[in-house]
CSV table of C-alpha atoms in Angstrom, one decimal:
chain,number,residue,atom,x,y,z
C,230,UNK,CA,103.5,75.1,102.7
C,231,UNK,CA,101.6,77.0,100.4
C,232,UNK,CA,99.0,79.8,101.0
C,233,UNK,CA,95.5,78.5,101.4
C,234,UNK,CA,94.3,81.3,99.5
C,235,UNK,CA,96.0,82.0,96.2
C,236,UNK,CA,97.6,78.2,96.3
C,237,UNK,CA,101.0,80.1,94.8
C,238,UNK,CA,102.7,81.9,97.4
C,239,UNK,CA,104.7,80.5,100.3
C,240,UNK,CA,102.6,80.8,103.8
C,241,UNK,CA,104.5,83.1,105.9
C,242,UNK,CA,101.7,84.2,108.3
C,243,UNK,CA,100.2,81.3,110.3
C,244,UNK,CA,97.8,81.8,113.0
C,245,UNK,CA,94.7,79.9,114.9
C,246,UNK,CA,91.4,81.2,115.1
C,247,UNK,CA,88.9,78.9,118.0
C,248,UNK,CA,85.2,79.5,116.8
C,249,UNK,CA,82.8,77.8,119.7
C,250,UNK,CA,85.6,76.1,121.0
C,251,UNK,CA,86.7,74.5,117.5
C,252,UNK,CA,90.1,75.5,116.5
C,253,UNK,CA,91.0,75.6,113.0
C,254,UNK,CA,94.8,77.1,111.9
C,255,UNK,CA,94.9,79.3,108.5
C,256,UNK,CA,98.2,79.9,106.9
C,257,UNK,CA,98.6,82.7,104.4
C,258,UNK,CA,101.0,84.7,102.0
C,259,UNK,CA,102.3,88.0,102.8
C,260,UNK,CA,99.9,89.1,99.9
C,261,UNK,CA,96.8,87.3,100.8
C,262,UNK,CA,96.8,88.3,104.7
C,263,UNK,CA,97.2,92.3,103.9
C,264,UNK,CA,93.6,91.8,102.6
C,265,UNK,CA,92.1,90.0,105.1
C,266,UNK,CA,90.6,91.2,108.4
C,267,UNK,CA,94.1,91.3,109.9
C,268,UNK,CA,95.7,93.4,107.9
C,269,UNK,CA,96.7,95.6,110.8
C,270,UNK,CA,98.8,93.2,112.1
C,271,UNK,CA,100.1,91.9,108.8
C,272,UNK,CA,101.3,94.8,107.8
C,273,UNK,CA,103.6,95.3,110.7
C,274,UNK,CA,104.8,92.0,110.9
C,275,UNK,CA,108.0,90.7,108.8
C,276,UNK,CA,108.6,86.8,109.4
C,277,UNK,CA,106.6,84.3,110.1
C,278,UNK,CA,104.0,86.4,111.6
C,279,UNK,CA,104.6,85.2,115.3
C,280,UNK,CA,103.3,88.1,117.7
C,281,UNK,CA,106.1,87.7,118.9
C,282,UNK,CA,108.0,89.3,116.4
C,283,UNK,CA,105.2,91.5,116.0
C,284,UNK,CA,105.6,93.0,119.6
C,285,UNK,CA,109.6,93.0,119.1
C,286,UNK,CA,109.1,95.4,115.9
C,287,UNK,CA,107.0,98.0,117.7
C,288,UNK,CA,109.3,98.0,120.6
C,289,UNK,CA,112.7,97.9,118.4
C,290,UNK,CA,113.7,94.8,120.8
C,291,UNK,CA,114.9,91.5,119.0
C,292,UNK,CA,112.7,88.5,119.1
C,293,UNK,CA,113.9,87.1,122.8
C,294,UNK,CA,114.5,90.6,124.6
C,295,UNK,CA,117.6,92.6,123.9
C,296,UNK,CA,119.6,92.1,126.8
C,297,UNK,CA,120.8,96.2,126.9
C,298,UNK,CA,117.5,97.7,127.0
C,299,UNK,CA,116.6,98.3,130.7
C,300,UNK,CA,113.1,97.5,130.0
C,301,UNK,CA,113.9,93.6,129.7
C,302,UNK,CA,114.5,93.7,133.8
C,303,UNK,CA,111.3,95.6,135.0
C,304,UNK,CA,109.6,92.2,136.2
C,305,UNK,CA,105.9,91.8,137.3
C,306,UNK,CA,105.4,91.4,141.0
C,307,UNK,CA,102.1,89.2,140.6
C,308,UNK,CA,103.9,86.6,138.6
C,309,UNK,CA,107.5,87.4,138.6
C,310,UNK,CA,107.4,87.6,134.6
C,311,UNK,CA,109.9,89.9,133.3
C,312,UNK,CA,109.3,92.6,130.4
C,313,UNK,CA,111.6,90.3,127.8
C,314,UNK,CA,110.3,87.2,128.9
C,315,UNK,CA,107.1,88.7,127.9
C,316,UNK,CA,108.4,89.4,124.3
C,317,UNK,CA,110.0,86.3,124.1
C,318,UNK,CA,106.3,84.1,124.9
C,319,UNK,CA,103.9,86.6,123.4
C,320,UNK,CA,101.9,86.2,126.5
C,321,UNK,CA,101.3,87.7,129.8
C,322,UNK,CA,101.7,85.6,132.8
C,323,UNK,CA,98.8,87.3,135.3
C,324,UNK,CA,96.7,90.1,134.8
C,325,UNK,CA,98.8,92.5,137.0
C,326,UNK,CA,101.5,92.0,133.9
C,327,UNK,CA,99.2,94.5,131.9
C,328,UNK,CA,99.5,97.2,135.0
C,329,UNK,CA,103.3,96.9,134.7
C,330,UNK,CA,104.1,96.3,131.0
C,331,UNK,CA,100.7,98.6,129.6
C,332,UNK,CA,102.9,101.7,130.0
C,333,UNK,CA,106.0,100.3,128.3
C,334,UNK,CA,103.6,99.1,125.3
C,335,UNK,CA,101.7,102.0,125.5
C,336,UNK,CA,104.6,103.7,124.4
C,337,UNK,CA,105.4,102.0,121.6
C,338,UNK,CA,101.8,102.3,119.9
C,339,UNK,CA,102.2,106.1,120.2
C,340,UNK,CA,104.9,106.2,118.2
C,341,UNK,CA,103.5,103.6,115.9
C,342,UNK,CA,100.5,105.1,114.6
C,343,UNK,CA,100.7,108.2,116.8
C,344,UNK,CA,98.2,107.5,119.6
C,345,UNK,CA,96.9,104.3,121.5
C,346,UNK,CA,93.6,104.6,119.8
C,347,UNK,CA,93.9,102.1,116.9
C,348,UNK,CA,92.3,103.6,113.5
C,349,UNK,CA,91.7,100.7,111.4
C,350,UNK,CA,90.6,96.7,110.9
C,351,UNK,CA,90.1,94.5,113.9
C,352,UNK,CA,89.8,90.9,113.8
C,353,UNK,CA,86.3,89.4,113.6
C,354,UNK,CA,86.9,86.9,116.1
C,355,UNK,CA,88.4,89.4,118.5
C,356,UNK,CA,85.1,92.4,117.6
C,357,UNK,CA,82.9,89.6,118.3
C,358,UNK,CA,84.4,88.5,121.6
C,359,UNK,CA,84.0,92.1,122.8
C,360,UNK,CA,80.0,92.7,121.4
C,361,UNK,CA,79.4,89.6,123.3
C,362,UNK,CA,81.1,90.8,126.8
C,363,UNK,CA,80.0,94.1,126.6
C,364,UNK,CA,76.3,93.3,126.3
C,365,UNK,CA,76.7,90.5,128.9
C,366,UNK,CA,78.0,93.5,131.1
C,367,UNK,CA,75.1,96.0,130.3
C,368,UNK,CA,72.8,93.2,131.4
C,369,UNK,CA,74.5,93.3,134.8
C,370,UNK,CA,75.3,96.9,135.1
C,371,UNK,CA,72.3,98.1,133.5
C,372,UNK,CA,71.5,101.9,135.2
C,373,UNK,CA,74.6,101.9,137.6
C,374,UNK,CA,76.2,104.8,135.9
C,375,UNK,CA,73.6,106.5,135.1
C,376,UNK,CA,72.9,110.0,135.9
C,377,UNK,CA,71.0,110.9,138.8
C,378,UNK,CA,69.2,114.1,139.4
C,379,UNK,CA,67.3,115.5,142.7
C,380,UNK,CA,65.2,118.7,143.5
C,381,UNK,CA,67.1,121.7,145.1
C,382,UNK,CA,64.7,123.8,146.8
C,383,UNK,CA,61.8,125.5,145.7
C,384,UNK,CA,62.7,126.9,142.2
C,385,UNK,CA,63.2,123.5,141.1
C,386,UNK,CA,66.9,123.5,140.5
C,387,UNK,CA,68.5,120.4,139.6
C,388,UNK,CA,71.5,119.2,141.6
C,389,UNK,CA,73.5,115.8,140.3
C,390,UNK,CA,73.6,113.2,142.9
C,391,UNK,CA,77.5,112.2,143.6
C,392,UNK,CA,77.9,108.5,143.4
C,393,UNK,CA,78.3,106.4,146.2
C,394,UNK,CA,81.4,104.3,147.3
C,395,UNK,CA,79.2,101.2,146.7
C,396,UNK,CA,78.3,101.8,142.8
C,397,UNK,CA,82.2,102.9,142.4
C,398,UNK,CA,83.1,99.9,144.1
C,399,UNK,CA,80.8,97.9,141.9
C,400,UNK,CA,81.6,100.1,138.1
C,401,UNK,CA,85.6,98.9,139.2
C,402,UNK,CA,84.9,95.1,139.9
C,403,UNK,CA,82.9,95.4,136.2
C,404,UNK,CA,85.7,97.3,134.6
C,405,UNK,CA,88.6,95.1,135.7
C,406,UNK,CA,86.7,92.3,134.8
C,407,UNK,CA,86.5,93.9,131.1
C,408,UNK,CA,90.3,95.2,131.5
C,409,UNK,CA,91.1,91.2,132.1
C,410,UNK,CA,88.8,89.8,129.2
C,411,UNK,CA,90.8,93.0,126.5
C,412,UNK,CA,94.2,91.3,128.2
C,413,UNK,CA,93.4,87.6,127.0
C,414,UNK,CA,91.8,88.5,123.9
C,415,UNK,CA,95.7,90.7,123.2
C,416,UNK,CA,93.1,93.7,123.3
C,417,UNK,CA,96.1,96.3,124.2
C,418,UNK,CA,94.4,99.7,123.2
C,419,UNK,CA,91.4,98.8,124.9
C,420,UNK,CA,93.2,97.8,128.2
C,421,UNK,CA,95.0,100.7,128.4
C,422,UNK,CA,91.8,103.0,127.8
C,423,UNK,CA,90.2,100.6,131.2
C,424,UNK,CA,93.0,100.8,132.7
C,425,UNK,CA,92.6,104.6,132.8
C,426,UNK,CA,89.2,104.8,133.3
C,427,UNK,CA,89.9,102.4,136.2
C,428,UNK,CA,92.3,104.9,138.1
C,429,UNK,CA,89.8,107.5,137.5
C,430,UNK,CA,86.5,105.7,139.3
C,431,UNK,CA,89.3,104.4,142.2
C,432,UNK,CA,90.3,108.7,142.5
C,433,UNK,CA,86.7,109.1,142.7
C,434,UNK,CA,86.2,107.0,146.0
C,435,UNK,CA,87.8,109.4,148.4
C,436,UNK,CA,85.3,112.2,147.6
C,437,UNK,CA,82.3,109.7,147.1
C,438,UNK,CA,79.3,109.4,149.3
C,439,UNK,CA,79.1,106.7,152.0
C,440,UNK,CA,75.2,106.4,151.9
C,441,UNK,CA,72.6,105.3,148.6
């Protein structure tokens, strides 16, 4: 199959893209995919440009789980999916798998590009997906983690307000939600940065305020 750009090269990166529930598969060159909106996964990949193969390169595992790396056992309680099974499909089985596996990937991306915060091209599809759920949640959650200030006494002091068990409770349920969404969408920097900021607002509980 040739590239359904140049018309020259062999495809050797094939993936789907679903637009408004309309799926339409592109197949590309080596060449021709470095300069599209993917090239951040392109140029990591070498084969057929199955994530699979993608994810097996950044962890230094063969495509199917090497068998002598510990990591392949560790196994995810919610679904009973283990760590090279996970290479092996290119999927997660629940969304507990990102709780168990996140650290293990997180890893791997540091010593990629030296952090978990990704500097470069995202795809379209995948930048749009997250505008459109992160305005949806502002909608929601509009004001809910917003600073509050009150009066202290009679030189007019301001003293913030610490936030109560009930607008935690309610910024986690929002965040997880967010954390899921990054999962499906293959999102992992983002879920790891939620995940984080998740265990931070569930730390925060203990010393919050029972009372509006």
């Amino acid at each position: 199959m040739l590239c359904e750009i140049c018309g020259e090269n062999e495809a050797t990166f094939h993936y789907s893209e679903v637009v408004n529930g309309n799926k339409t598969e592109h197949h590309l060159c080596s060449e021709c995919a470095a300069k599209t909106d993917i090239s951040y996964y392109t140029n990591l990949l070498d084969g057929d440009g199955r994530l699979g193969q993608l994810l097996s390169g950044l962890l230094g595992m063969p495509v199917g789980g090497g068998q002598d790396d510990p990591k392949t056992h560790v196994v995810c309680p919610g679904c009973h999916l283990s760590y090279g099974e996970f290479i092996k499909n290119s999927a997660f089985g629940c969304a507990e798998c990102y709780n168990v596996f996140g650290p293990l990937l997180d890893d791997s991306i540091k010593k990629l590009q030296g952090s978990v915060n990704h500097q470069g091209k995202k795809p379209y599809r995948l930048m749009k997906s997250m505008r459109s759920m992160n305005a949806q949640v502002s909608e929601n959650d509009s004001g809910m983690n917003a600073e509050v200030t009150i009066a202290a006494g009679n030189d007019g002091a301001r003293a913030e307000k610490k936030p109560t068990r009930a607008s935690l409770s309610h910024e986690i349920d929002v965040m997880d939600k967010r954390l899921k969404q990054a999962v499906l969408e293959e999102d992992f920097e983002e879920a790891a940065r939620l995940r984080d900021y998740i265990k931070d607002l569930r730390s925060r509980i203990e010393g919050a305020d029972d009372n509006a």
